[in-house]
Short mmCIF file of C-alpha atoms and ligand atoms in Angstrom, two decimals:
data_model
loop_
_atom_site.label_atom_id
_atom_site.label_comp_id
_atom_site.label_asym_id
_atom_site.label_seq_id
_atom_site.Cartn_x
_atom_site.Cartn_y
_atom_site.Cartn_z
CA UNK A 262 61.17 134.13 84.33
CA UNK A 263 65.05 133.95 84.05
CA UNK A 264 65.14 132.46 80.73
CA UNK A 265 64.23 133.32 77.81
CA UNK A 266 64.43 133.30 74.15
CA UNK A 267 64.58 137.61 72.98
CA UNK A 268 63.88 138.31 69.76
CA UNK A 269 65.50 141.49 68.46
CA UNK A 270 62.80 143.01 65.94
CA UNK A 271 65.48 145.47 63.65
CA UNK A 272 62.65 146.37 61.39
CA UNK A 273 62.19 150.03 61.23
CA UNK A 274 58.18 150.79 61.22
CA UNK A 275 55.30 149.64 63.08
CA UNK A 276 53.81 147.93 60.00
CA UNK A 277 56.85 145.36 59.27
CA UNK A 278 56.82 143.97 63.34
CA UNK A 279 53.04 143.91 62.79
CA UNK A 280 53.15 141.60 59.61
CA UNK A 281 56.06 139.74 61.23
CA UNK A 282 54.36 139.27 64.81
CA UNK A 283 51.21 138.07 62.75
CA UNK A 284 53.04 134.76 61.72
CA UNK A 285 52.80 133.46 65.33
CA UNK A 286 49.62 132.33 67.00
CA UNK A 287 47.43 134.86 68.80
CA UNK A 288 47.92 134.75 72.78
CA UNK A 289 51.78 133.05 72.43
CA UNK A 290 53.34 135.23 74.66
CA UNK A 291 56.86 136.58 73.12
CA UNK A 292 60.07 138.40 74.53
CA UNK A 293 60.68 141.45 71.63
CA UNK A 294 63.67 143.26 72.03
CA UNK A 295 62.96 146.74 70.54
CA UNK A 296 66.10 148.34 69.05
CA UNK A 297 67.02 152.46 68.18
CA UNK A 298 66.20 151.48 65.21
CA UNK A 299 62.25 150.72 65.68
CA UNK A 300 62.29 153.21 68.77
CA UNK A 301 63.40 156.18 66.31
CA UNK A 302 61.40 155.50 63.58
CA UNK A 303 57.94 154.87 65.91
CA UNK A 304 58.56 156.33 68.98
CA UNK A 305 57.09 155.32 72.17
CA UNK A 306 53.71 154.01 70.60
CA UNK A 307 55.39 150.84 69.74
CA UNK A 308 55.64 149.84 72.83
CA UNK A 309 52.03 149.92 73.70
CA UNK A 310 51.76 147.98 69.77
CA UNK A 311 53.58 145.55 71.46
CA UNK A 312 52.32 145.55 74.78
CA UNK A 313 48.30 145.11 74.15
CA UNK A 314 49.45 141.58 71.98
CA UNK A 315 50.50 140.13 75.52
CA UNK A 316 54.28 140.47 74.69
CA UNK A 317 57.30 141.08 77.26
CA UNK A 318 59.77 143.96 76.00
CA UNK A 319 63.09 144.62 75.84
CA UNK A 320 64.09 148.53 74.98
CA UNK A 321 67.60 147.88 73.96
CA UNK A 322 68.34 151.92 73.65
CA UNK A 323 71.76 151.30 75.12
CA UNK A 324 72.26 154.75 77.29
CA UNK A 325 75.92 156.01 77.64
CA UNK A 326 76.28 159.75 78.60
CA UNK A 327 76.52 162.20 81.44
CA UNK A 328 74.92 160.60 84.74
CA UNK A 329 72.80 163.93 85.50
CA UNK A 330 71.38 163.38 81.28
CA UNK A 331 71.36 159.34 81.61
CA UNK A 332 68.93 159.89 84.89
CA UNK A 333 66.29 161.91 83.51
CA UNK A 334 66.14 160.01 80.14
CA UNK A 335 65.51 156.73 82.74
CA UNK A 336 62.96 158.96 84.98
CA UNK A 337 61.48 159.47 81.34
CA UNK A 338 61.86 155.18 80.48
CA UNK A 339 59.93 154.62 83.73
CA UNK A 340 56.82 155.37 82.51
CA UNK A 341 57.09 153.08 79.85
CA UNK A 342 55.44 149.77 80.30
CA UNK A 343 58.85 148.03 79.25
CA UNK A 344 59.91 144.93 81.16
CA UNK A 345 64.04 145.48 80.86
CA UNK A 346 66.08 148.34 79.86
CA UNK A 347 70.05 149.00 79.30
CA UNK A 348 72.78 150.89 79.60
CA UNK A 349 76.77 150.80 78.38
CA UNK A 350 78.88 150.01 81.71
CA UNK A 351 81.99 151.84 80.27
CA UNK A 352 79.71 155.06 81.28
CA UNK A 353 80.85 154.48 84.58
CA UNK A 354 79.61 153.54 88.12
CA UNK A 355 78.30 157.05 88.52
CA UNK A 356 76.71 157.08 85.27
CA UNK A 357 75.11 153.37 86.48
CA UNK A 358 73.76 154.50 89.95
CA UNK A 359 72.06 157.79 88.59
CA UNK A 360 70.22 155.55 85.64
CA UNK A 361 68.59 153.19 88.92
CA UNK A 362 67.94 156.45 90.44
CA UNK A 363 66.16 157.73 87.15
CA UNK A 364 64.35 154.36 86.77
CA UNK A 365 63.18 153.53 89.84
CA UNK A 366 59.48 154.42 90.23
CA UNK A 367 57.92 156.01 93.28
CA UNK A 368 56.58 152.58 94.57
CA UNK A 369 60.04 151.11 94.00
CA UNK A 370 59.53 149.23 91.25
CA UNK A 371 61.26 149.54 88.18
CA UNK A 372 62.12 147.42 85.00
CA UNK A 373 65.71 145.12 84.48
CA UNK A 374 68.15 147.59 84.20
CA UNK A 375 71.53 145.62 81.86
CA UNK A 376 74.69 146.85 81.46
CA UNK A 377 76.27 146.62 78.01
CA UNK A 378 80.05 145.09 78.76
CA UNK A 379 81.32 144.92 75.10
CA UNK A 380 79.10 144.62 71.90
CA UNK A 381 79.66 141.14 70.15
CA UNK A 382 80.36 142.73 67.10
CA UNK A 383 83.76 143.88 69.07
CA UNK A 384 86.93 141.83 68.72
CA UNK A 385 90.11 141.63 70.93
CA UNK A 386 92.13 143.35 68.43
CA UNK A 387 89.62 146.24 67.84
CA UNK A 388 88.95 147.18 71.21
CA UNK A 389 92.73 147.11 71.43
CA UNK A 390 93.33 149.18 68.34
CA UNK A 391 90.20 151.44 68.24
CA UNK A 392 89.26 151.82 71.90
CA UNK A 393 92.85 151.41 73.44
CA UNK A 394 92.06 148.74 76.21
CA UNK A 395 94.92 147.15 76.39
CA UNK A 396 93.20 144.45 78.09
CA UNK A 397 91.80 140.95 77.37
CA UNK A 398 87.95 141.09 76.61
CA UNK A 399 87.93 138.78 79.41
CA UNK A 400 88.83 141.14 82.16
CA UNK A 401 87.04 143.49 80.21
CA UNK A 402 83.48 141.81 80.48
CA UNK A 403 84.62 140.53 84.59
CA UNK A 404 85.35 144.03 85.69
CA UNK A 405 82.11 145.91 83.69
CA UNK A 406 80.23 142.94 85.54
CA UNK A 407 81.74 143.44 88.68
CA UNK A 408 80.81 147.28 88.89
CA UNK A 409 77.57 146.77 87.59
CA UNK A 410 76.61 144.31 89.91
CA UNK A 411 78.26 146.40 92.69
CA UNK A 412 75.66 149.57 91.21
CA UNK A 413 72.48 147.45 92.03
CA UNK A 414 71.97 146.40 88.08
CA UNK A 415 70.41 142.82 87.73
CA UNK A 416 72.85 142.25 84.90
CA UNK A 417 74.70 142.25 81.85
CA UNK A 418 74.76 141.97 78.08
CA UNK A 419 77.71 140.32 77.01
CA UNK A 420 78.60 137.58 74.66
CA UNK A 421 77.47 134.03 75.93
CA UNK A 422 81.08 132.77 75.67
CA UNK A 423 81.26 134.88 78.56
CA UNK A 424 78.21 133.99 80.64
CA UNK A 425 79.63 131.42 82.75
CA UNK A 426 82.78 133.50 83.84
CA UNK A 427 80.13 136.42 84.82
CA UNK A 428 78.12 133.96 86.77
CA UNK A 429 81.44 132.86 88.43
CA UNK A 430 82.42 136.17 89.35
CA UNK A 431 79.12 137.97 90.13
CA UNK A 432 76.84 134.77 91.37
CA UNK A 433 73.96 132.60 89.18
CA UNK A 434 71.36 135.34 90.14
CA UNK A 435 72.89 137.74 88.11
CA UNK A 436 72.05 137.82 84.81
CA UNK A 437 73.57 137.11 81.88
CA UNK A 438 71.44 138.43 77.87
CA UNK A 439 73.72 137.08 75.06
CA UNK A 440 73.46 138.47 71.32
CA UNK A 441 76.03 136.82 69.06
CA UNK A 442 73.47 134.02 68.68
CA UNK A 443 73.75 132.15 65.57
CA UNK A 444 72.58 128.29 64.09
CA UNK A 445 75.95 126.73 62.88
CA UNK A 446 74.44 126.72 58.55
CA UNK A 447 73.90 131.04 59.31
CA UNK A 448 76.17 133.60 57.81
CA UNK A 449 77.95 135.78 60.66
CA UNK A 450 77.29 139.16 59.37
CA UNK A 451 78.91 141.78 61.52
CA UNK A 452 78.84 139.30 64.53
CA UNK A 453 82.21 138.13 65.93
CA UNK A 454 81.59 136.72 69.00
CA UNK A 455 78.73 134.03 68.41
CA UNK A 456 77.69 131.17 69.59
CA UNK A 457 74.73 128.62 69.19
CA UNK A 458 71.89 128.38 71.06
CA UNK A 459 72.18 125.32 72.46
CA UNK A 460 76.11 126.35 73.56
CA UNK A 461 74.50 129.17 74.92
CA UNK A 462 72.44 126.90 77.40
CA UNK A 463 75.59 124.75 78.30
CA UNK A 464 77.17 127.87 79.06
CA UNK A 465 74.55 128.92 81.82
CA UNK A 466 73.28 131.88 79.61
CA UNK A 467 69.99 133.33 81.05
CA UNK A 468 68.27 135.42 77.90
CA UNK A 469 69.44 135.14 74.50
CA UNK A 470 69.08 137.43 72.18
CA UNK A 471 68.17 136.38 68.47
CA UNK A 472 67.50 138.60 66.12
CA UNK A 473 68.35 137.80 61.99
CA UNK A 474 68.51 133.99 62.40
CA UNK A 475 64.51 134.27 63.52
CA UNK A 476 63.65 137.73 61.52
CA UNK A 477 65.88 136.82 58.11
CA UNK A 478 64.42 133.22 58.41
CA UNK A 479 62.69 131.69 55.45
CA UNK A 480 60.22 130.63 58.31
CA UNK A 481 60.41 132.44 61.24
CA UNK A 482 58.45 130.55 63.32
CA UNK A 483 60.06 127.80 63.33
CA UNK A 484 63.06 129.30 63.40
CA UNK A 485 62.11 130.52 66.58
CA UNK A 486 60.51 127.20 67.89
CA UNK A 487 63.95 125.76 66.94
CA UNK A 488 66.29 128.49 69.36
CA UNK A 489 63.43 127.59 72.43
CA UNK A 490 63.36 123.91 71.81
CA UNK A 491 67.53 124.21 71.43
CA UNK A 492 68.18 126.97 74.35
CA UNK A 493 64.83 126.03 77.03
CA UNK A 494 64.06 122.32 75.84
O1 C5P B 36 70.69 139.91 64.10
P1 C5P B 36 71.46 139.63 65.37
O2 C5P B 36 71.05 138.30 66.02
O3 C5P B 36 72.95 139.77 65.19
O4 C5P B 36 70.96 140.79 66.36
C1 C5P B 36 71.55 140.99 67.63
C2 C5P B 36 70.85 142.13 68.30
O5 C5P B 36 71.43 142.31 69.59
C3 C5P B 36 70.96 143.46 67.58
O6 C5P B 36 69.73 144.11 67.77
C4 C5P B 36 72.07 144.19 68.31
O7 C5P B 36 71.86 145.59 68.36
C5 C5P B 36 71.96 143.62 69.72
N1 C5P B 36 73.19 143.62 70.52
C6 C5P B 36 74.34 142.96 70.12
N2 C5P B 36 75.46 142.97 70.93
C7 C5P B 36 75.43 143.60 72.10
C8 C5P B 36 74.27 144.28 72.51
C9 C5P B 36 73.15 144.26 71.68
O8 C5P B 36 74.35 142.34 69.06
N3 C5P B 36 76.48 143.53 72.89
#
């Protein structure tokens, strides 16, 4: 399955994705991103929550830090029954290879591993002014592709404005899960680089990633029926 809609579940206990899981039918199969947020609050038992109700999962934990630390925290990840799994590309190459390494299981197998190229809550001018790269997010997002492609990841998050230009650069296989998803009547938030679902499908996204126009919805469902029916339809 290389599309998808992913809904990020920010909630931050057990109890609140139960209720809000409950509002869909029983054996509709899901794609639930599962955030710091939920993972720190619940630890690893949410996963199995999640799991046993037939869902796919998404453990957006983000990992940026030494390769030798990044490793054993994947070796750890592995024995999760997650289905993808991310890192931040500015980490480095090194930092990339060593979390396959950690996540690979003995039989080979391991989950999606995703590189994070810049959040979509960055802008231009901040990741000029707070991060110094004195670069266009463009060549930003092409180059953290580029070396996480070259790594052995399967692919990137990055905004879906940006999904065609990775698919140009690193090949349709490779794939592409965009946050910054938002209907045209929702507020923003702390969002910068958004787009709609059904631009996101123009653009040649593969997973998007929704998480307060579904959650914050006065009906969820349908909220969510509407991204599918807009992104897969
Ligand atoms: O509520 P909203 O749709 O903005 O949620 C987007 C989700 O995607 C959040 O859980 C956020 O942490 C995550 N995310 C993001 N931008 C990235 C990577 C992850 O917004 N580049």
């Amino acid at each position: 399955m290389n599309n998808a809609v992913i809904i990020a579940c920010d909630f931050n206990s057990k109890d609140e994705v139960v209720k809000f899981l409950d509002k869909f039918s029983r054996g509709e199969s899901l794609y639930i991103k599962i955030g710091m947020e939920l993972f720190y609050a619940e630890g690893s038992s949410i996963i199995k929550e999640i799991k046993d109700r037939g869902h796919k999962i998404f453990l957006d934990l983000k990992l940026h830090d030494i390769p030798t630390t990044v490793k054993k925290a994947m070796k750890v990840l592995s024995n999760y029954d997650i289905d993808m799994v991310n890192v931040h590309a500015s980490g480095t190459k090194n930092m990339m290879k060593a979390a396959i390494e950690g996540l690979t299981r003995e039989n080979g197998e391991r989950p999606l591993l995703i590189a994070v190229t810049q959040l979509t809550s960055t802008s231009e001018e901040v990741m000029k002014e707070d991060i110094l790269i004195d670069r266009s997010i463009d060549d930003v997002v092409v180059s953290y592709a580029k070396n996480a492609k070259e790594c052995g990841l399967d692919g990137v998050v990055c905004s879906a404005k940006e999904a065609d230009m990775v698919h140009k650069h690193c090949g349709n296989d490779f794939l592409t899960v965009t946050p910054g998803i938002r209907f045209t009547d929702d507020e923003k938030g702390d969002q910068k680089r958004v787009v709609t679902p059904a631009m996101a499908k123009e653009i040649g996204s593969n997973f998007i990633v929704v998480g307060r126009s579904i959650t914050k919805a006065d009906n969820p469902v349908e909220a969510y029926n509407r991204c599918c029916k807009d992104f897969l339809g």
